[in-house]
Amino acid sequence: MIYNSDCLEVMKELADASIDMIYLDPPFYSQKKHSLANSKGKKYEFSDIWTSLNQYLDFMRVRITEMKRILKQNGSIFLHCDTSASHYLRILLDDIFGQNNFRSEIIWSYKRWSNSRKGLLPAHQTIFYYTKGKSYKFNRILRNYSATTNIDQILQERERNKTGKSVYKRDEFGKIVAAKEKKGVPISDVWEIPFLNPKAKERTGYPTQKPIELLERIIKISTDEGDCVLDPFCGSGTTLVSAKLLGRKYIGIDINKDAVDISQKRLEEPYKTKSVLLQVGEDAYKTKTEEELSILKQFDCEIVQRNKGIDALLRKHYFNRPVAVKIQRAHESFFEAVNLLNNASIKKGCSYGILITYETKRSDQYSIPSNIIIINRYSAQIEMELKERVISVIKQAASE
Amino acid sequence: MIYNSDCLEVMKELADASIDMIYLDPPFYSQKKHSLANSKGKKYEFSDIWTSLNQYLDFMRVRITEMKRILKQNGSIFLHCDTSASHYLRILLDDIFGQNNFRSEIIWSYKRWSNSRKGLLPAHQTIFYYTKGKSYKFNRILRNYSATTNIDQILQERERNKTGKSVYKRDEFGKIVAAKEKKGVPISDVWEIPFLNPKAKERTGYPTQKPIELLERIIKISTDEGDCVLDPFCGSGTTLVSAKLLGRKYIGIDINKDAVDISQKRLEEPYKTKSVLLQVGEDAYKTKTEEELSILKQFDCEIVQRNKGIDALLRKHYFNRPVAVKIQRAHESFFEAVNLLNNASIKKGCSYGILITYETKRSDQYSIPSNIIIINRYSAQIEMELKERVISVIKQAASE
DNA sequence: TATAGTATTGAATCCGAGC
DNA sequence: CGCTCGGATTCAATACTAT
């Protein structure tokens, strides 16, 4: 059910203790106008302009008080804030729900296109999680620690070494051994969920749209199937869509007619973007081994993914052109590697290409293009140096 | 300089506008049950709902006010909070420094052992970043592009075409226009930095100790070398150690005598601290050696700790003796490094010593012992190769 | 069809012009 | 001098195309 009205009016009609969970993403106290034109030229607008902070907080107070009334005794409320007024809103929540019923400060963090801002790039939003009472509904979400992701210190297996000291366990290759975790680990209060990308199909064109993934998580931890979810500032209806997809009942309210129309349409055909990033994780894009990364780390360079010929680009340009770096792969022959690098360098307009190779001896260097620079791996260089010395020692011994 | 006193007393003696940056990790208001008066109908003068918090906030208010006085006009303050009182402290900061001077809410997130608690695992802390004025010192820290960013974005210039669409820029011949040198992506306000592991925490006896990496970031973004950093609740002195390592002046204050003693000791020899004094565990200093570790990772070797002359030993022996590996440190001259390695190699009975150096040119190689093998870092090798090519291009151009 | 590689998209920010 | 407005710039992550 969706209502086009002030949420206060609608909530007054709702019975006491009738809602299992409330998620709200209220207008921020940002003193900004949000507007966004979608591809069809339709422009959506709403403003977060208030005469004073007190006016804003009064507005919120009466509504949050009403929310508490209609929430079930074991119900939860999630208040989504930005940084501009989060501290005032939290005091409001403390006041209405009680400090004892504060559960978590959820940090939704994401990566985003940057800008030329002086300072740190804002890349998170805060969600305050309160419950109506001490006894509340909570479903755990467990995550696996994927073996390939950066193995955290804390997650490593430990063992006693010869001297009885407790150290991180390493396998026969000296590689860190990840700790086993059978059931998975309960999620923390920091949620890294990709921001709704400009190209995402999930996008409705309505400003401040949230990713479905975020709402699904909130709904999952706080409700069961058949429970009722309320979003009093439903906007483009992400909460409602998520609720529907998860088999929850939902009530949405928005004062903006456009918002209600969009929500209604979305609900007719709930669509969740099949994000590659969400499905397989960032690691799917990272095709380099740890060893290769440790080589690249030693250059002042940008690491490049999804390109067979180029692994990285030096930050410093030569002749106004970037310089490509490639590491020879185990399955590539020397000349395959040279060709891949050379072709990609030319295509991408690089002045030089640097190839890091396995082997040292190369009698046929003449056929290497002049823009390709060959560097041997340390291990190869060292092996060669040591071999030389061994030979000279043997020779000397023989001559004596 | 470290003072054992109430920071208010010490700060009173400091001159106006004399400090470049203040980091404080004040005592939290950890009293769990502050019974808040339910101020229904009251306006949002928060002072009257703070009856139980009053004393704490008054305590903080006078000190933060004093901090503002001694801060330089372009100076910054970082206030580290936990969730229990962060909203009240932020209102204090808004009040004293002004809402306009709020810069960022930094989220320090870390992974932790899960516990069996119902609810979300707390895994972050908040740092409020304010500046004294509109014009402030800020140094960017740059990181690599996301794995999902493609190479063309990095290499090609973009522009808006007639219809306002963003397209790749082309010159009058239809050729792609190359982008300028890119320096990387500025860091965001969410910092994932591993927490000190429980073992280390236990050993220091200073439970609130913060990882050096965190403090280094704060110091780097807000100060230059030679600037003065103040930590009025310095605890075990992490801020001071970081400041010292980064070449900043520092003032630390703590009311606790033990804290001052520990800080003093750590400062006497910040590097040595890790193994001897506090036994913080290597994790605290991990950032210092990350680059070196990435070099050593490329050898089949055993990493050696706590030896100035040897960083690792090759697994493979030559002439029935191990081979030592050393990486030249930034603060070591070439011959210092050679000597350290040579002495250690002889003492430990190594057949050879391998030194990984910064620089490439070495006209005086004759004085290097024959058992020492010099390998230049990749970056140095590449720089040399590129320089050669630049010179030959210039020469050729001149001759034409 | 699967995968490597390419072209878009748009919010956030700064900067300069105009008033 | 302070404000708004348009233009330029930024990059994550998608949609799309070629192979």
CSV table of C-alpha atoms (C1' of nucleotides) in Angstrom, one decimal, chain D residues 3-4 6-8 10 12 14-17 19:
chain,number,residue,atom,x,y,z
D,3,DC,C1',25.4,35.2,-4.6
D,4,DT,C1',23.9,32.1,-8.4
D,6,DG,C1',27.0,27.4,-16.2
D,7,DG,C1',31.1,24.9,-17.5
D,8,DA,C1',34.7,21.7,-16.6
D,10,DT,C1',36.3,13.7,-11.7
D,12,DA,C1',32.9,3.8,-10.2
D,14,DT,C1',27.4,-0.2,-15.4
D,15,DA,C1',25.7,-1.2,-20.5
D,16,DC,C1',27.2,-2.3,-24.7
D,17,DT,C1',30.3,-4.2,-28.6
D,19,DT,C1',36.1,-11.1,-30.9
